[in-house]
Amino acid sequence: MDITLMQPAGLVVSPAFSHVAVVLPGATTIYVGGQNGVDEVGKIVSDDAGEQSLRAVENARVALDAAGATLDDVISWTVLIHQDADLRAAYGAVASKLARDGAPPLVTAAIVAGLGVQGALIEVSAVAAVVRD
């Protein structure tokens, strides 16, 4: 059984994202709710968008690990970036952590006026799929 990420002909081809994910029956799907750049007690780790991004992805990694998955198992990311954040710093900080072999995951990103956590500049959520033996 395979989990397939597709970049169909007729749609833009990007090294950063795919357009379609196909998860066959029998795979375990894992949903990670919104993660901000906060420490284990909920305190914002920095005013810097890059540092918050790194911590938000690290928090998602910890959540995935608890469910028996890794960042490489993510098939879809949702990224919310505060309108005041430095987009290049936010993405630049995590790009290498999210790089992997094969087709990239799906990505939905939005610039927003505010996030639920005071001082948060980024929030990420993820969907992962794992084929279990």
Coordinates of C-alpha atoms in Angstrom, one line a residue:
M1 CA 0.0 0.0 0.0
D2 CA 1.3 3.5 -0.9
I3 CA 0.4 7.0 0.0
T4 CA 0.6 9.0 -3.2
L5 CA 1.3 12.7 -3.5
M6 CA 0.6 14.0 -7.0
Q7 CA 1.5 17.0 -9.1
P8 CA -0.9 16.4 -12.1
A9 CA -0.2 17.7 -15.6
G10 CA -2.0 21.0 -16.2
L11 CA -1.2 22.3 -12.7
V12 CA 1.9 24.3 -11.7
V13 CA 4.8 22.0 -10.7
S14 CA 6.6 23.3 -7.5
P15 CA 9.3 21.8 -5.4
A16 CA 7.5 23.2 -2.4
F17 CA 4.1 21.6 -2.7
S18 CA 1.9 18.9 -4.3
H19 CA -1.8 19.3 -5.3
V20 CA -3.3 15.9 -4.4
A21 CA -2.8 13.3 -1.7
V22 CA -4.2 9.8 -2.0
V23 CA -4.4 7.7 1.2
L24 CA -5.6 4.2 0.6
P25 CA -7.8 2.3 3.1
G26 CA -5.8 0.7 5.8
A27 CA -3.4 3.6 6.4
T28 CA -3.5 5.5 9.7
T29 CA -4.3 9.2 9.4
I30 CA -3.0 11.5 12.0
Y31 CA -4.3 15.1 12.5
V32 CA -2.2 17.6 14.4
G33 CA -4.0 20.7 15.6
G34 CA -2.6 24.2 15.4
Q35 CA 0.8 24.6 16.9
N36 CA 2.4 28.0 17.7
G37 CA 5.9 29.0 18.6
V38 CA 5.4 28.4 22.3
D39 CA 7.3 26.4 24.9
E40 CA 5.9 23.6 27.0
V41 CA 4.1 26.0 29.3
G42 CA 2.6 28.0 26.5
K43 CA 5.0 31.0 26.5
I44 CA 5.9 32.5 23.1
V45 CA 9.6 31.6 22.5
S46 CA 10.6 34.8 20.7
D47 CA 9.3 37.9 18.9
D48 CA 11.2 36.6 15.9
A49 CA 9.1 34.9 13.2
G50 CA 11.9 32.5 12.3
E51 CA 12.3 31.3 15.8
Q52 CA 8.5 31.0 16.3
S53 CA 8.3 29.0 13.1
L54 CA 11.1 26.6 14.1
R55 CA 9.3 26.0 17.5
A56 CA 5.9 25.6 15.9
V57 CA 7.2 22.9 13.5
E58 CA 9.1 21.3 16.4
N59 CA 5.9 21.2 18.4
A60 CA 4.2 19.5 15.4
R61 CA 7.0 17.0 15.3
V62 CA 6.6 16.2 19.0
A63 CA 2.8 15.7 18.4
L64 CA 3.5 13.5 15.4
D65 CA 6.0 11.4 17.3
A66 CA 3.5 10.8 20.1
A67 CA 1.3 9.2 17.4
G68 CA 4.0 7.2 15.8
A69 CA 4.7 9.5 12.8
T70 CA 7.4 11.8 11.6
L71 CA 7.6 15.0 9.6
D72 CA 8.2 12.9 6.5
D73 CA 4.8 11.3 7.0
V74 CA 3.0 14.7 6.7
I75 CA 0.8 14.8 3.6
S76 CA -0.7 18.3 4.2
W77 CA 0.4 21.4 6.1
T78 CA -1.8 24.4 6.9
V79 CA 0.2 27.5 7.7
L80 CA -1.3 30.7 9.2
I81 CA 1.1 33.7 9.3
H82 CA 0.3 36.9 11.1
Q83 CA 0.2 39.9 8.8
D84 CA 3.0 41.6 10.8
A85 CA 5.4 38.6 10.5
D86 CA 8.4 38.5 8.3
L87 CA 7.3 35.8 5.8
R88 CA 10.9 35.2 4.5
A89 CA 12.2 34.7 8.0
A90 CA 9.3 32.4 8.9
Y91 CA 9.6 30.2 5.8
G92 CA 13.4 30.4 5.6
A93 CA 13.8 29.1 9.1
V94 CA 11.8 25.9 8.5
A95 CA 12.3 25.1 4.8
S96 CA 15.2 22.7 5.4
K97 CA 13.4 20.9 8.2
L98 CA 10.5 20.2 5.9
A99 CA 12.5 19.2 2.9
R100 CA 12.3 15.5 2.0
D101 CA 12.9 13.0 -0.8
G102 CA 10.0 12.5 -3.2
A103 CA 7.0 14.6 -3.8
P104 CA 6.4 17.4 -1.3
P105 CA 3.3 17.6 0.8
L106 CA 0.2 19.7 0.1
V107 CA 0.5 23.2 1.6
T108 CA -2.2 25.8 2.4
A109 CA -1.0 29.1 3.6
A110 CA -2.8 32.3 4.6
I111 CA -1.8 35.7 5.9
V112 CA -4.1 36.5 8.8
A113 CA -4.9 39.6 11.0
G114 CA -4.5 37.7 14.2
L115 CA -4.0 34.3 15.8
G116 CA -5.6 32.9 19.0
V117 CA -2.4 33.0 21.0
Q118 CA -1.4 36.6 22.0
G119 CA 2.0 37.4 20.4
A120 CA 1.9 34.4 18.0
L121 CA 3.2 35.1 14.5
I122 CA 2.7 31.6 13.0
E123 CA 0.4 28.6 13.5
V124 CA 0.8 25.3 11.7
S125 CA -1.3 22.2 11.6
A126 CA -0.7 19.0 9.8
V127 CA -2.2 15.8 8.5
A128 CA 0.0 12.8 8.3
A129 CA -0.6 9.3 6.9
V130 CA 1.3 6.2 7.9
V131 CA 1.1 2.7 6.4
R132 CA 1.3 0.2 9.3
D133 CA 2.5 -3.3 8.8

